[in-house]
JSON list of C-alpha atoms in Angstrom, two decimals:
[
{"chain": "A", "resi": 1, "resn": "MET", "atom": "CA", "xyz": [43.07, -43.63, 8.18]},
{"chain": "A", "resi": 2, "resn": "PHE", "atom": "CA", "xyz": [43.61, -40.92, 5.03]},
{"chain": "A", "resi": 3, "resn": "THR", "atom": "CA", "xyz": [41.59, -37.91, 4.80]},
{"chain": "A", "resi": 4, "resn": "GLY", "atom": "CA", "xyz": [43.33, -35.94, 1.31]},
{"chain": "A", "resi": 5, "resn": "ALA", "atom": "CA", "xyz": [41.84, -36.05, -0.90]},
{"chain": "A", "resi": 6, "resn": "ALA", "atom": "CA", "xyz": [42.47, -38.43, -4.00]},
{"chain": "A", "resi": 7, "resn": "VAL", "atom": "CA", "xyz": [44.60, -38.05, -6.42]},
{"chain": "A", "resi": 8, "resn": "VAL", "atom": "CA", "xyz": [42.84, -38.46, -10.03]},
{"chain": "A", "resi": 9, "resn": "ALA", "atom": "CA", "xyz": [44.02, -38.61, -13.29]},
{"chain": "A", "resi": 10, "resn": "ALA", "atom": "CA", "xyz": [42.74, -37.76, -15.60]},
{"chain": "A", "resi": 11, "resn": "PRO", "atom": "CA", "xyz": [42.26, -40.02, -19.09]},
{"chain": "A", "resi": 12, "resn": "ALA", "atom": "CA", "xyz": [44.33, -40.42, -21.92]},
{"chain": "A", "resi": 13, "resn": "GLN", "atom": "CA", "xyz": [43.52, -38.59, -25.18]},
{"chain": "A", "resi": 14, "resn": "ALA", "atom": "CA", "xyz": [43.26, -41.21, -27.24]},
{"chain": "A", "resi": 15, "resn": "ALA", "atom": "CA", "xyz": [44.59, -40.82, -30.48]},
{"chain": "A", "resi": 16, "resn": "THR", "atom": "CA", "xyz": [42.86, -40.05, -33.72]},
{"chain": "A", "resi": 17, "resn": "THR", "atom": "CA", "xyz": [41.55, -42.64, -36.32]},
{"chain": "A", "resi": 18, "resn": "TYR", "atom": "CA", "xyz": [40.96, -40.76, -39.24]},
{"chain": "A", "resi": 19, "resn": "ALA", "atom": "CA", "xyz": [38.07, -41.30, -42.13]},
{"chain": "A", "resi": 20, "resn": "ASN", "atom": "CA", "xyz": [40.19, -41.71, -44.56]},
{"chain": "A", "resi": 21, "resn": "CYS", "atom": "CA", "xyz": [44.15, -40.39, -46.25]},
{"chain": "A", "resi": 22, "resn": "LYS", "atom": "CA", "xyz": [43.17, -37.34, -46.73]},
{"chain": "A", "resi": 23, "resn": "ALA", "atom": "CA", "xyz": [41.58, -36.11, -43.87]},
{"chain": "A", "resi": 24, "resn": "LEU", "atom": "CA", "xyz": [44.96, -38.03, -42.59]},
{"chain": "A", "resi": 25, "resn": "ASN", "atom": "CA", "xyz": [46.93, -36.19, -45.10]},
{"chain": "A", "resi": 26, "resn": "ALA", "atom": "CA", "xyz": [44.99, -32.44, -43.61]},
{"chain": "A", "resi": 27, "resn": "ASP", "atom": "CA", "xyz": [46.91, -32.91, -40.52]},
{"chain": "A", "resi": 28, "resn": "TYR", "atom": "CA", "xyz": [49.76, -34.90, -41.51]},
{"chain": "A", "resi": 29, "resn": "PRO", "atom": "CA", "xyz": [50.53, -34.06, -44.85]},
{"chain": "A", "resi": 30, "resn": "HIS", "atom": "CA", "xyz": [53.04, -36.62, -45.64]},
{"chain": "A", "resi": 31, "resn": "GLY", "atom": "CA", "xyz": [51.76, -39.32, -42.89]},
{"chain": "A", "resi": 32, "resn": "VAL", "atom": "CA", "xyz": [52.46, -41.16, -39.75]},
{"chain": "A", "resi": 33, "resn": "GLY", "atom": "CA", "xyz": [54.41, -44.08, -39.34]},
{"chain": "A", "resi": 34, "resn": "LYS", "atom": "CA", "xyz": [55.53, -45.77, -36.48]},
{"chain": "A", "resi": 35, "resn": "THR", "atom": "CA", "xyz": [58.83, -45.92, -35.14]},
{"chain": "A", "resi": 36, "resn": "GLY", "atom": "CA", "xyz": [61.71, -47.56, -36.79]},
{"chain": "A", "resi": 37, "resn": "ALA", "atom": "CA", "xyz": [58.89, -47.37, -40.89]},
{"chain": "A", "resi": 38, "resn": "VAL", "atom": "CA", "xyz": [60.69, -47.37, -43.48]},
{"chain": "A", "resi": 39, "resn": "ASP", "atom": "CA", "xyz": [58.51, -45.99, -46.67]},
{"chain": "A", "resi": 40, "resn": "SER", "atom": "CA", "xyz": [58.79, -49.22, -49.11]},
{"chain": "A", "resi": 41, "resn": "THR", "atom": "CA", "xyz": [58.00, -47.23, -52.56]},
{"chain": "A", "resi": 42, "resn": "SER", "atom": "CA", "xyz": [60.03, -48.18, -55.06]},
{"chain": "A", "resi": 43, "resn": "GLY", "atom": "CA", "xyz": [60.84, -44.36, -56.05]},
{"chain": "A", "resi": 44, "resn": "THR", "atom": "CA", "xyz": [61.50, -41.79, -53.67]},
{"chain": "A", "resi": 45, "resn": "PRO", "atom": "CA", "xyz": [60.85, -43.15, -50.61]},
{"chain": "A", "resi": 46, "resn": "VAL", "atom": "CA", "xyz": [59.06, -41.49, -47.86]},
{"chain": "A", "resi": 47, "resn": "THR", "atom": "CA", "xyz": [61.40, -39.48, -44.70]},
{"chain": "A", "resi": 48, "resn": "ASP", "atom": "CA", "xyz": [59.43, -36.77, -43.91]},
{"chain": "A", "resi": 49, "resn": "PHE", "atom": "CA", "xyz": [56.73, -38.75, -41.97]},
{"chain": "A", "resi": 50, "resn": "THR", "atom": "CA", "xyz": [56.03, -37.86, -38.46]},
{"chain": "A", "resi": 51, "resn": "VAL", "atom": "CA", "xyz": [56.84, -40.10, -36.42]},
{"chain": "A", "resi": 52, "resn": "ASP", "atom": "CA", "xyz": [53.45, -41.67, -33.62]},
{"chain": "A", "resi": 53, "resn": "ASP", "atom": "CA", "xyz": [52.86, -45.31, -32.76]},
{"chain": "A", "resi": 54, "resn": "ASP", "atom": "CA", "xyz": [49.99, -44.55, -31.22]},
{"chain": "A", "resi": 55, "resn": "LEU", "atom": "CA", "xyz": [49.08, -42.10, -33.98]},
{"chain": "A", "resi": 56, "resn": "TYR", "atom": "CA", "xyz": [49.54, -45.11, -36.97]},
{"chain": "A", "resi": 57, "resn": "ASN", "atom": "CA", "xyz": [47.72, -47.87, -34.58]},
{"chain": "A", "resi": 58, "resn": "ALA", "atom": "CA", "xyz": [44.94, -45.76, -34.41]},
{"chain": "A", "resi": 59, "resn": "ASN", "atom": "CA", "xyz": [44.77, -45.94, -37.94]},
{"chain": "A", "resi": 60, "resn": "THR", "atom": "CA", "xyz": [46.60, -49.12, -39.17]},
{"chain": "A", "resi": 61, "resn": "LYS", "atom": "CA", "xyz": [43.46, -49.89, -42.07]},
{"chain": "A", "resi": 62, "resn": "ARG", "atom": "CA", "xyz": [45.18, -46.90, -44.49]},
{"chain": "A", "resi": 63, "resn": "ASP", "atom": "CA", "xyz": [48.27, -48.39, -44.22]},
{"chain": "A", "resi": 64, "resn": "ARG", "atom": "CA", "xyz": [48.44, -50.93, -47.40]},
{"chain": "A", "resi": 65, "resn": "ASP", "atom": "CA", "xyz": [51.10, -51.87, -48.40]},
{"chain": "A", "resi": 66, "resn": "GLY", "atom": "CA", "xyz": [52.04, -52.82, -44.78]},
{"chain": "A", "resi": 67, "resn": "ASP", "atom": "CA", "xyz": [55.43, -50.51, -44.45]},
{"chain": "A", "resi": 68, "resn": "GLY", "atom": "CA", "xyz": [54.09, -49.32, -40.64]},
{"chain": "A", "resi": 69, "resn": "ILE", "atom": "CA", "xyz": [53.14, -45.21, -42.97]},
{"chain": "A", "resi": 70, "resn": "ALA", "atom": "CA", "xyz": [49.83, -45.31, -42.64]},
{"chain": "A", "resi": 71, "resn": "CYS", "atom": "CA", "xyz": [49.30, -42.65, -45.60]},
{"chain": "A", "resi": 72, "resn": "GLU", "atom": "CA", "xyz": [52.14, -41.68, -46.80]},
{"chain": "A", "resi": 73, "resn": "LYS", "atom": "CA", "xyz": [52.54, -38.91, -49.07]},
{"chain": "A", "resi": 74, "resn": "ARG", "atom": "CA", "xyz": [55.56, -36.97, -50.89]}
]
């Protein structure tokens, strides 16, 4: 018979879903991308975005050009 205390893991913190790019860029000035994403701009690509798969997945609606980076900004 088990008489020890049960160990319960704390729930993982959910990634923030931002209302718009202005709000996301306030926390992540160059945007948020998934692993392996490359900016598809015809000019100078943004390379200094934050890579965070969970955060990107929570904000995929903010990736208008479908390149794997939400709210990319120079």
